[in-house]
Coordinates of C-alpha atoms and ligand atoms in Angstrom, one line a residue:
M1 CA -11.6 -1.6 -0.7
S2 CA -11.2 -4.1 2.1
T3 CA -13.3 -4.1 4.9
A4 CA -13.5 -5.9 8.2
T5 CA -15.5 -8.8 6.5
D6 CA -13.3 -9.0 3.4
L7 CA -9.7 -9.4 4.4
R8 CA -8.7 -11.4 1.3
P9 CA -6.7 -8.7 -0.4
A10 CA -4.6 -8.2 3.0
A11 CA -4.5 -11.8 3.6
A12 CA -2.4 -12.3 0.2
L13 CA 0.3 -10.5 2.1
R14 CA 0.9 -13.3 4.6
G15 CA 4.4 -14.8 4.4
R16 CA 6.3 -11.8 3.4
C17 CA 7.0 -10.5 7.0
E18 CA 5.3 -10.2 10.5
L19 CA 1.5 -9.1 9.6
H20 CA -1.3 -8.4 11.5
L21 CA -4.9 -8.3 10.0
P22 CA -8.1 -6.9 11.7
G23 CA -9.2 -9.6 14.3
D24 CA -5.6 -11.0 14.7
P25 CA -4.7 -11.1 18.3
G26 CA -1.8 -8.9 17.8
Y27 CA -3.5 -6.1 15.5
D28 CA -4.5 -3.8 18.0
A29 CA -1.0 -3.5 19.6
A30 CA 0.7 -3.3 16.0
R31 CA -1.5 -0.7 14.8
T32 CA -1.1 1.7 17.9
P33 CA 1.0 4.7 17.2
W34 CA 3.2 6.8 19.5
N35 CA 0.3 9.4 19.6
V36 CA -2.0 7.1 21.2
A37 CA -5.1 9.2 20.9
V38 CA -5.0 8.3 17.3
D39 CA -7.3 5.4 16.3
Q40 CA -5.5 4.0 13.1
R41 CA -7.4 1.1 11.3
P42 CA -5.4 -0.2 8.4
A43 CA -6.2 -3.0 6.2
A44 CA -3.1 -4.7 7.6
V45 CA -0.2 -4.0 9.8
A46 CA 3.2 -5.0 8.4
V47 CA 6.4 -5.1 10.5
P48 CA 9.4 -5.7 8.3
R49 CA 12.9 -6.5 9.8
T50 CA 14.9 -6.0 6.3
V51 CA 14.8 -4.1 3.3
E52 CA 13.7 -7.2 1.4
E53 CA 10.8 -7.7 3.5
V54 CA 9.8 -3.9 2.7
A55 CA 10.0 -4.6 -0.8
A56 CA 8.1 -7.9 -0.8
V57 CA 5.2 -6.2 1.1
V58 CA 5.2 -3.2 -1.1
R59 CA 5.2 -5.4 -4.3
A60 CA 2.3 -7.9 -2.7
A61 CA 0.2 -4.8 -1.6
A62 CA 0.5 -3.5 -5.2
T63 CA -0.6 -6.9 -6.6
A64 CA -3.6 -7.0 -4.2
G65 CA -4.7 -3.5 -5.0
L66 CA -3.8 -1.9 -1.6
R67 CA -1.8 1.2 -0.7
V68 CA 1.1 1.3 1.7
A69 CA 1.8 3.8 4.3
P70 CA 5.3 4.0 5.8
Q71 CA 5.6 4.8 9.6
S72 CA 8.5 4.8 12.1
T73 CA 6.9 5.8 15.2
G74 CA 3.6 7.2 14.7
H75 CA 4.4 10.7 16.2
G76 CA 2.7 12.2 13.2
A77 CA -0.2 9.7 12.9
A78 CA -3.0 12.1 13.2
A79 CA -3.0 13.3 9.9
L80 CA -2.5 9.9 8.3
A81 CA -5.4 8.4 10.0
E82 CA -7.5 11.3 9.1
Q83 CA -7.4 10.1 5.5
G84 CA -8.8 6.5 6.3
L85 CA -7.0 3.6 5.9
D86 CA -9.2 0.8 4.9
D87 CA -7.2 -0.1 1.7
V88 CA -3.9 0.5 3.4
V89 CA -1.2 -1.6 4.9
L90 CA 0.5 0.2 7.5
L91 CA 4.4 -0.6 7.3
R92 CA 5.8 -0.1 10.8
L93 CA 9.3 0.4 10.5
H94 CA 10.4 0.1 14.1
E95 CA 12.4 -3.1 13.6
L96 CA 14.3 -1.7 10.9
T97 CA 16.9 0.3 13.1
G98 CA 20.6 0.6 13.1
V99 CA 23.4 3.3 12.9
E100 CA 26.9 3.3 11.2
V101 CA 29.0 6.3 11.8
D102 CA 31.9 7.3 9.4
P103 CA 34.0 9.6 11.8
E104 CA 36.3 10.4 9.0
H105 CA 33.7 11.8 6.7
R106 CA 31.4 13.0 9.5
T107 CA 28.6 11.0 8.3
A108 CA 25.9 8.4 9.7
R109 CA 24.1 5.7 7.8
V110 CA 20.8 5.3 9.3
A111 CA 18.2 2.5 8.8
G112 CA 14.8 3.6 7.8
G113 CA 13.1 3.2 11.2
T114 CA 15.8 4.5 13.5
Q115 CA 15.0 7.1 16.3
W116 CA 17.2 10.2 17.1
A117 CA 18.4 8.7 20.4
E118 CA 20.3 5.9 18.6
V119 CA 22.0 8.2 16.0
V120 CA 23.0 10.6 18.7
A121 CA 24.7 7.8 21.0
A122 CA 26.4 6.4 18.1
A123 CA 27.9 9.9 17.1
A124 CA 28.8 11.0 20.5
P125 CA 31.9 8.8 21.0
H126 CA 33.5 10.6 17.8
G127 CA 32.8 13.9 19.3
L128 CA 29.9 14.5 16.7
T129 CA 26.2 15.0 16.8
A130 CA 23.3 15.7 14.4
L131 CA 20.8 18.1 13.7
H132 CA 18.3 16.3 15.8
G133 CA 15.0 17.6 17.3
S134 CA 13.8 17.9 21.0
A135 CA 12.6 14.3 21.4
P136 CA 14.9 11.2 21.6
D137 CA 12.2 8.9 20.2
V138 CA 11.3 10.9 17.0
A139 CA 12.5 8.9 13.8
V140 CA 15.0 10.3 11.7
A141 CA 13.1 9.5 8.4
G142 CA 9.9 11.2 9.3
Y143 CA 11.5 14.2 11.0
L144 CA 13.9 14.9 7.9
L145 CA 11.1 14.3 5.4
G146 CA 9.1 17.0 7.2
G147 CA 12.1 19.5 7.2
G148 CA 13.5 19.1 10.9
L149 CA 13.7 21.8 13.5
S150 CA 16.9 21.4 15.9
F151 CA 18.1 23.3 18.6
Y152 CA 21.1 23.7 16.3
G153 CA 18.8 25.0 13.8
R154 CA 19.6 28.8 13.8
C155 CA 23.3 28.1 13.4
H156 CA 23.1 25.1 10.9
G157 CA 19.8 25.1 9.2
L158 CA 17.0 22.6 8.6
A159 CA 18.0 19.0 9.3
C160 CA 16.7 17.8 5.9
S161 CA 19.5 19.6 4.2
S162 CA 22.0 17.4 6.2
L163 CA 20.7 14.4 4.0
V164 CA 23.3 13.4 1.5
A165 CA 21.8 10.0 0.3
A166 CA 19.0 7.5 1.0
D167 CA 17.7 4.1 -0.1
V168 CA 14.0 4.1 -1.0
V169 CA 11.6 1.2 -1.9
T170 CA 9.4 3.0 -4.4
A171 CA 5.8 2.3 -5.2
D172 CA 6.4 -0.7 -7.4
G173 CA 8.7 -2.3 -5.0
T174 CA 12.1 -1.0 -6.6
L175 CA 15.1 -0.5 -4.4
V176 CA 16.2 3.1 -5.6
H177 CA 19.5 4.7 -4.4
T178 CA 19.6 8.4 -4.6
D179 CA 22.5 10.6 -3.9
A180 CA 24.2 13.7 -5.6
D181 CA 25.1 11.7 -8.6
T182 CA 22.5 8.9 -8.8
E183 CA 18.7 9.9 -9.1
P184 CA 19.7 13.4 -7.6
E185 CA 15.9 14.5 -8.1
L186 CA 14.9 11.9 -5.3
L187 CA 17.5 13.1 -3.1
W188 CA 16.1 16.7 -3.9
A189 CA 12.6 15.9 -3.1
L190 CA 13.5 14.0 0.2
R191 CA 15.1 16.9 1.6
G192 CA 11.6 18.1 3.2
G193 CA 9.4 17.1 0.5
G194 CA 7.1 14.9 2.8
G195 CA 6.6 10.8 2.9
N196 CA 5.1 9.7 0.0
L197 CA 8.0 9.4 -2.5
G198 CA 8.5 5.8 -1.3
V199 CA 9.5 3.9 1.8
V200 CA 12.8 5.3 3.1
V201 CA 14.8 2.4 4.3
G202 CA 18.1 3.8 4.7
L203 CA 19.5 7.6 5.0
E204 CA 22.9 8.7 5.1
I205 CA 23.1 12.2 6.9
E206 CA 26.0 14.8 7.6
L207 CA 27.0 15.0 11.4
L208 CA 28.2 18.0 13.1
P209 CA 31.4 18.5 14.8
I210 CA 30.0 19.4 18.4
A211 CA 31.1 17.3 21.1
D212 CA 29.7 19.5 23.9
V213 CA 27.2 22.5 24.0
Y214 CA 26.0 24.9 26.4
A215 CA 22.3 23.9 26.9
G216 CA 19.5 23.6 29.5
M217 CA 16.4 25.2 30.8
L218 CA 15.3 27.9 33.0
L219 CA 12.1 27.5 35.0
W220 CA 9.8 29.9 36.9
E221 CA 6.4 29.7 38.3
V222 CA 3.6 30.7 35.9
G223 CA 3.2 34.1 37.9
H224 CA 6.5 35.3 36.1
A225 CA 5.2 34.4 32.8
P226 CA 4.6 37.9 31.6
A227 CA 7.9 39.2 32.6
V228 CA 9.7 36.2 31.2
L229 CA 7.7 36.3 27.9
R230 CA 8.5 39.9 27.4
A231 CA 12.3 39.4 28.2
W232 CA 12.6 36.3 25.9
A233 CA 10.8 38.3 23.2
E234 CA 13.6 41.0 23.6
V235 CA 16.4 38.5 23.8
T236 CA 15.2 36.5 20.7
R237 CA 14.3 39.5 18.5
D238 CA 18.0 40.3 17.4
A239 CA 19.6 37.4 18.7
P240 CA 22.7 35.7 17.0
D241 CA 22.3 32.6 15.0
S242 CA 24.2 30.7 18.0
L243 CA 21.0 31.1 19.9
T244 CA 18.1 28.8 19.6
T245 CA 15.8 28.4 22.2
S246 CA 12.0 27.7 23.0
L247 CA 9.7 29.2 25.5
R248 CA 6.7 27.2 27.1
V249 CA 3.8 28.1 29.4
M250 CA 3.1 24.6 30.6
S251 CA 0.5 23.1 33.1
F252 CA 1.1 19.8 35.0
P253 CA -1.6 17.7 36.6
P254 CA -0.7 16.4 39.9
L255 CA 0.9 12.8 39.1
P256 CA 3.0 10.8 41.2
Q257 CA 5.1 9.8 38.2
L258 CA 6.0 13.6 37.7
P259 CA 9.1 15.1 39.4
P260 CA 7.9 17.3 42.2
F261 CA 8.9 20.4 40.2
L262 CA 6.4 19.9 37.7
S263 CA 3.8 18.0 39.3
G264 CA 0.6 19.9 39.7
R265 CA 2.4 23.0 38.7
R266 CA 2.0 25.8 36.2
L267 CA 5.2 27.1 34.8
V268 CA 6.9 29.0 32.1
V269 CA 10.3 27.2 30.8
V270 CA 13.0 28.5 28.5
D271 CA 15.2 26.0 26.9
G272 CA 17.4 25.3 24.2
A273 CA 21.1 25.6 23.2
V274 CA 23.8 28.3 22.7
L275 CA 26.8 27.7 20.3
E276 CA 29.0 29.9 22.1
D277 CA 31.7 29.8 24.7
D278 CA 30.7 29.8 28.1
D279 CA 31.0 33.4 28.9
A280 CA 29.3 34.4 25.5
A281 CA 26.5 32.2 26.3
A282 CA 26.0 33.4 29.8
A283 CA 25.9 36.9 28.5
L284 CA 23.0 36.0 26.0
L285 CA 20.9 34.4 28.9
A286 CA 21.8 37.2 31.3
P287 CA 18.4 39.1 30.9
L288 CA 16.7 35.9 31.5
R289 CA 18.9 34.8 34.6
A290 CA 18.3 38.4 36.0
L291 CA 14.5 37.4 36.4
E292 CA 15.8 34.8 38.9
P293 CA 14.5 31.5 37.6
E294 CA 13.6 28.9 40.4
M295 CA 15.7 26.2 38.3
D296 CA 18.6 26.9 35.9
T297 CA 20.3 23.9 34.2
F298 CA 22.0 25.9 31.6
A299 CA 25.7 24.9 31.5
R300 CA 28.1 23.2 29.3
M301 CA 27.0 19.4 28.7
P302 CA 28.1 16.5 26.5
A303 CA 26.1 17.1 23.3
A304 CA 24.0 14.0 23.7
G305 CA 22.4 15.8 26.9
L306 CA 20.8 18.2 24.4
L307 CA 18.1 15.3 23.8
G308 CA 17.1 15.6 27.2
V309 CA 16.6 19.4 28.1
H310 CA 13.1 20.0 26.5
M311 CA 11.6 17.3 28.6
D312 CA 9.5 15.8 26.0
P313 CA 7.3 13.0 27.1
P314 CA 9.6 9.6 27.5
A315 CA 6.7 7.2 26.4
P316 CA 3.6 7.2 24.0
T317 CA 1.4 10.1 24.9
P318 CA -2.1 10.8 23.6
A319 CA -2.6 14.4 22.6
V320 CA -4.0 17.0 20.1
S321 CA -1.9 20.2 19.0
D322 CA -2.2 23.0 16.4
H323 CA 0.5 25.4 15.3
A324 CA 1.1 28.6 13.4
V325 CA 4.1 30.4 12.2
L326 CA 4.4 33.9 13.5
G327 CA 6.2 37.0 11.7
G328 CA 7.1 38.4 14.9
L329 CA 6.0 39.0 18.5
D330 CA 5.3 42.2 19.4
E331 CA 3.7 43.6 22.8
E332 CA 0.0 43.0 21.6
A333 CA 1.2 39.4 20.5
I334 CA 2.4 38.9 23.9
E335 CA -0.7 40.0 25.5
A336 CA -2.9 37.9 23.4
L337 CA -1.0 34.8 24.2
L338 CA -0.8 35.6 27.9
A339 CA -4.7 36.2 27.7
L340 CA -5.2 32.6 27.1
V341 CA -2.2 31.0 29.0
G342 CA -0.8 33.4 31.2
P343 CA -1.1 33.3 35.2
D344 CA -4.7 34.8 35.1
A345 CA -6.2 32.6 32.4
E346 CA -7.8 29.0 33.0
T347 CA -6.2 26.9 30.4
S348 CA -6.7 23.2 29.5
L349 CA -3.5 23.1 27.3
M350 CA -0.3 21.1 28.6
F351 CA 1.4 23.9 27.0
A352 CA 1.7 26.6 24.5
E353 CA 5.2 27.0 23.0
L354 CA 7.3 29.5 20.9
R355 CA 10.1 28.1 19.4
Q356 CA 12.7 30.6 17.7
L357 CA 13.0 30.3 13.9
G358 CA 15.2 32.7 11.7
G359 CA 19.1 32.4 11.4
A360 CA 20.2 29.9 9.1
L361 CA 16.5 28.5 9.1
A362 CA 15.5 31.5 7.1
R363 CA 18.4 31.3 4.5
P364 CA 18.4 29.2 1.5
A365 CA 20.5 26.0 2.2
T366 CA 23.6 25.4 0.6
V367 CA 22.4 22.2 -0.8
D368 CA 19.4 22.0 -3.2
G369 CA 16.3 20.7 -1.5
A370 CA 12.6 20.7 -1.6
L371 CA 12.6 22.6 1.5
P372 CA 15.6 24.9 1.4
S373 CA 14.2 27.2 4.4
L374 CA 11.5 28.4 6.4
P375 CA 10.2 31.9 6.8
G376 CA 9.0 33.6 9.8
A377 CA 10.4 34.4 13.2
Y378 CA 8.6 32.1 15.7
L379 CA 6.9 28.7 15.7
L380 CA 3.6 28.7 17.8
F381 CA 2.7 25.3 19.0
A382 CA -0.1 24.4 21.2
L383 CA -0.7 21.1 22.8
A384 CA -3.4 19.4 24.8
V385 CA -3.1 15.9 26.4
T386 CA -6.1 13.7 25.6
P387 CA -6.3 10.7 28.0
V388 CA -9.7 9.8 26.9
P389 CA -11.6 10.3 23.6
E390 CA -14.0 12.9 25.3
A391 CA -10.9 15.2 25.8
V392 CA -10.0 15.4 22.1
A393 CA -12.8 17.7 20.9
P394 CA -12.2 20.4 23.9
G395 CA -8.3 19.7 23.2
L396 CA -8.7 20.7 19.7
A397 CA -10.8 23.7 20.5
A398 CA -8.2 24.8 23.0
T399 CA -5.2 24.5 20.8
S400 CA -7.1 26.4 18.0
E401 CA -8.1 29.2 20.2
V402 CA -4.3 29.9 20.8
V403 CA -3.4 29.8 17.1
R404 CA -6.7 31.9 16.3
A405 CA -5.8 34.5 18.9
L406 CA -2.3 34.8 17.2
A407 CA -3.6 35.0 13.8
P408 CA -2.9 38.7 13.1
W409 CA 1.0 37.9 13.6
S410 CA 0.7 34.5 11.6
L411 CA 2.0 33.8 8.1
A412 CA 0.2 31.5 5.8
S413 CA 2.8 29.0 5.7
R414 CA 2.9 25.5 7.6
V415 CA 5.6 23.6 9.1
L416 CA 4.8 19.9 8.5
N417 CA 6.5 18.4 11.2
F418 CA 4.3 20.3 13.5
A419 CA 1.0 20.0 11.7
D420 CA -1.0 17.4 13.7
R421 CA -4.3 17.6 11.3
R422 CA -4.3 17.9 7.6
V423 CA -3.2 21.2 6.5
D424 CA -2.8 23.1 3.0
V425 CA 0.5 21.2 2.4
A426 CA 1.4 23.2 -0.8
G427 CA 1.3 26.5 1.5
G428 CA 4.8 25.0 2.9
Y429 CA 6.7 25.3 -0.2
D430 CA 7.7 27.6 -3.0
G431 CA 5.3 27.3 -6.0
E432 CA 7.9 26.1 -8.3
D433 CA 9.2 23.6 -5.7
W434 CA 5.8 22.4 -5.1
A435 CA 5.2 21.6 -8.9
R436 CA 8.8 20.1 -9.1
L437 CA 7.7 17.7 -6.0
G438 CA 4.5 16.9 -7.6
A439 CA 6.4 15.9 -10.9
T440 CA 8.7 13.9 -8.8
R441 CA 5.7 11.8 -7.2
D442 CA 4.1 11.4 -10.5
R443 CA 7.2 9.7 -12.0
L444 CA 7.8 7.4 -9.0
D445 CA 4.2 6.8 -7.9
P446 CA 1.8 7.4 -10.7
D447 CA -1.0 5.2 -9.1
R448 CA -0.7 7.0 -5.8
R449 CA 0.0 3.9 -3.8
V450 CA 2.2 5.5 -1.2
V451 CA 0.3 7.2 1.5
A452 CA 1.9 10.0 3.8
N453 CA 0.5 11.9 6.6
H454 CA 1.0 15.0 4.6
P455 CA 0.2 14.3 1.0
V456 CA 2.3 15.8 -1.8
Ligands
LIG1 C1 7.5 14.8 21.6 C2 7.6 15.2 20.1 C3 8.6 16.1 20.1 C4 9.0 16.7 18.8 N1 10.0 17.6 18.4 C5 10.3 18.0 17.3 C6 11.5 18.9 16.9 O1 12.1 19.2 17.8 N2 11.6 19.1 15.7 C7 10.9 18.8 14.7 O2 11.1 19.3 13.5 N3 9.8 18.0 14.9 C8 9.6 17.7 16.0 N4 8.3 16.8 16.1 C9 7.6 16.4 15.2 C10 8.1 15.3 14.5 O3 9.3 15.6 13.8 C11 7.2 14.8 13.4 O4 6.0 14.1 14.0 C12 7.8 13.7 12.5 O5 6.7 13.5 11.6 C13 8.0 12.6 13.3 O6 8.5 11.5 12.5 P1 8.3 10.0 12.8 O7 9.0 9.1 11.8 O8 8.7 9.6 14.2 O9 6.8 9.9 13.0 P2 5.7 9.1 12.0 O10 4.4 9.3 12.3 O11 6.1 7.7 12.1 O12 6.0 9.4 10.7 C14 5.5 10.7 10.0 C15 5.2 10.6 8.7 O13 6.6 10.6 8.0 C16 6.9 9.8 7.0 N5 7.5 8.7 7.2 C17 8.2 8.2 8.5 N6 9.0 7.2 8.4 C18 9.2 7.0 7.0 C19 9.9 6.2 6.1 N7 11.0 5.3 6.7 N8 9.9 6.4 5.0 C20 8.9 7.3 4.3 N9 8.2 7.9 4.8 C21 8.1 7.8 6.4 C22 5.4 9.2 6.7 O14 4.7 10.1 5.8 C23 4.7 9.5 8.1 O15 3.2 9.6 8.0 C24 8.0 16.4 17.3 C25 7.1 15.4 17.7 C26 6.9 15.2 19.2 C27 5.5 14.2 19.3

């Protein structure tokens, strides 16, 4: 194991690509993840710009007795840092980006560190889009490896099922291509099977023939939360697959950089997409609109606009979070949530969110993959912003309190993409699929050299 005083193993990696060791002037900036609350201190940070550089670093790390951890943005860094990175080379992949769209076959080839914004922008001129999530700056690789919940999800399923091929640098530094005919077991595993099968340096994904979408958000002052939550629960209980929305009860500090409609306010917000014509979409939203939102941006928009409706933070943000999968949302569950985040509650959370699951997300995908579907009716996600280290412990307590309060309605399963901290990863998979994933990892990485935030 290397320590701050023994940099020799990591120093052997010098010359393969941009490299930062502890004590180097660039080390702190290079190791800082998107979630800036996470203090990850690896043995070295490598920033490869080519697939060849990735393979060279992985080989050199193996020779030096070090492990490697691929990281595209660091949105999911907390569970990685928890594992201790003293003998780990962090492979930050933000320079390994690029998108090529094949409009005829409706696919995109994406380099390993590419973020969704780049994919959506490249697909849009062809009248296409992708099963992206709510945030433009989440990377395609980490998102797909964790399943991928999109506002198109209840209609088109988990995003990981849109993966049709990949290029992976495995633990011994070999570049392996996988598709339906070549190394199909690896393709199966990459469809939602987590990040320690190798360094994903290229992905090919199916695109959706969607040029425009009825999407947006409805916003009320928090006093309306009880009525809005009850109406949303009713709308979503038996909703058609075309409707995928989220409801958040949010609190914003008074900050000049926030728009006035958010700054210093407590709000309830419903947002998402409706894959219907305008009249049918409006009919689905009518019970919510009847509650007279103060803002209503739902309208037909270019598909690329969907990346903006959830108002995810535009820049790296320090935060802690917790999540659960709910089987349903009855009156008692609504009351339990309102008791903690409703108008009469004092809360330190930035938001408590419910995302619709079900629909195509709950049905087995038409392609074979490690994560073919998700159980449950709603995803519960609670987040606290932690601008200073002292805010972390109370933030963790506040997020866990919400998850605990909804425990009577929660299933045992977890959603890797929303698991900030270490969780029982096996609980997210069918037992046979979990064993098959383990066998694939044993074959590709017998020495356990590739480290992921959620280990298989
Ligand atoms: C603001 C915000 C909004 C979000 N919205 C959604 C959403 O709508 N739907 C959803 O499903 N999720 C969402 N997420 C969760 C997000 O999908 C996960 O955090 C995901 O892991 C991020 O992937 P990343 O590559 O950007 O992050 P990273 O932290 O870089 O990666 C997470 C893990 O993925 C693996 N990994 C990443 N890149 C590679 C690679 N190239 N090769 C091999 N392994 C790799 C590693 O194991 C890594 O530890 C959101 C997160 C945030 C912070």
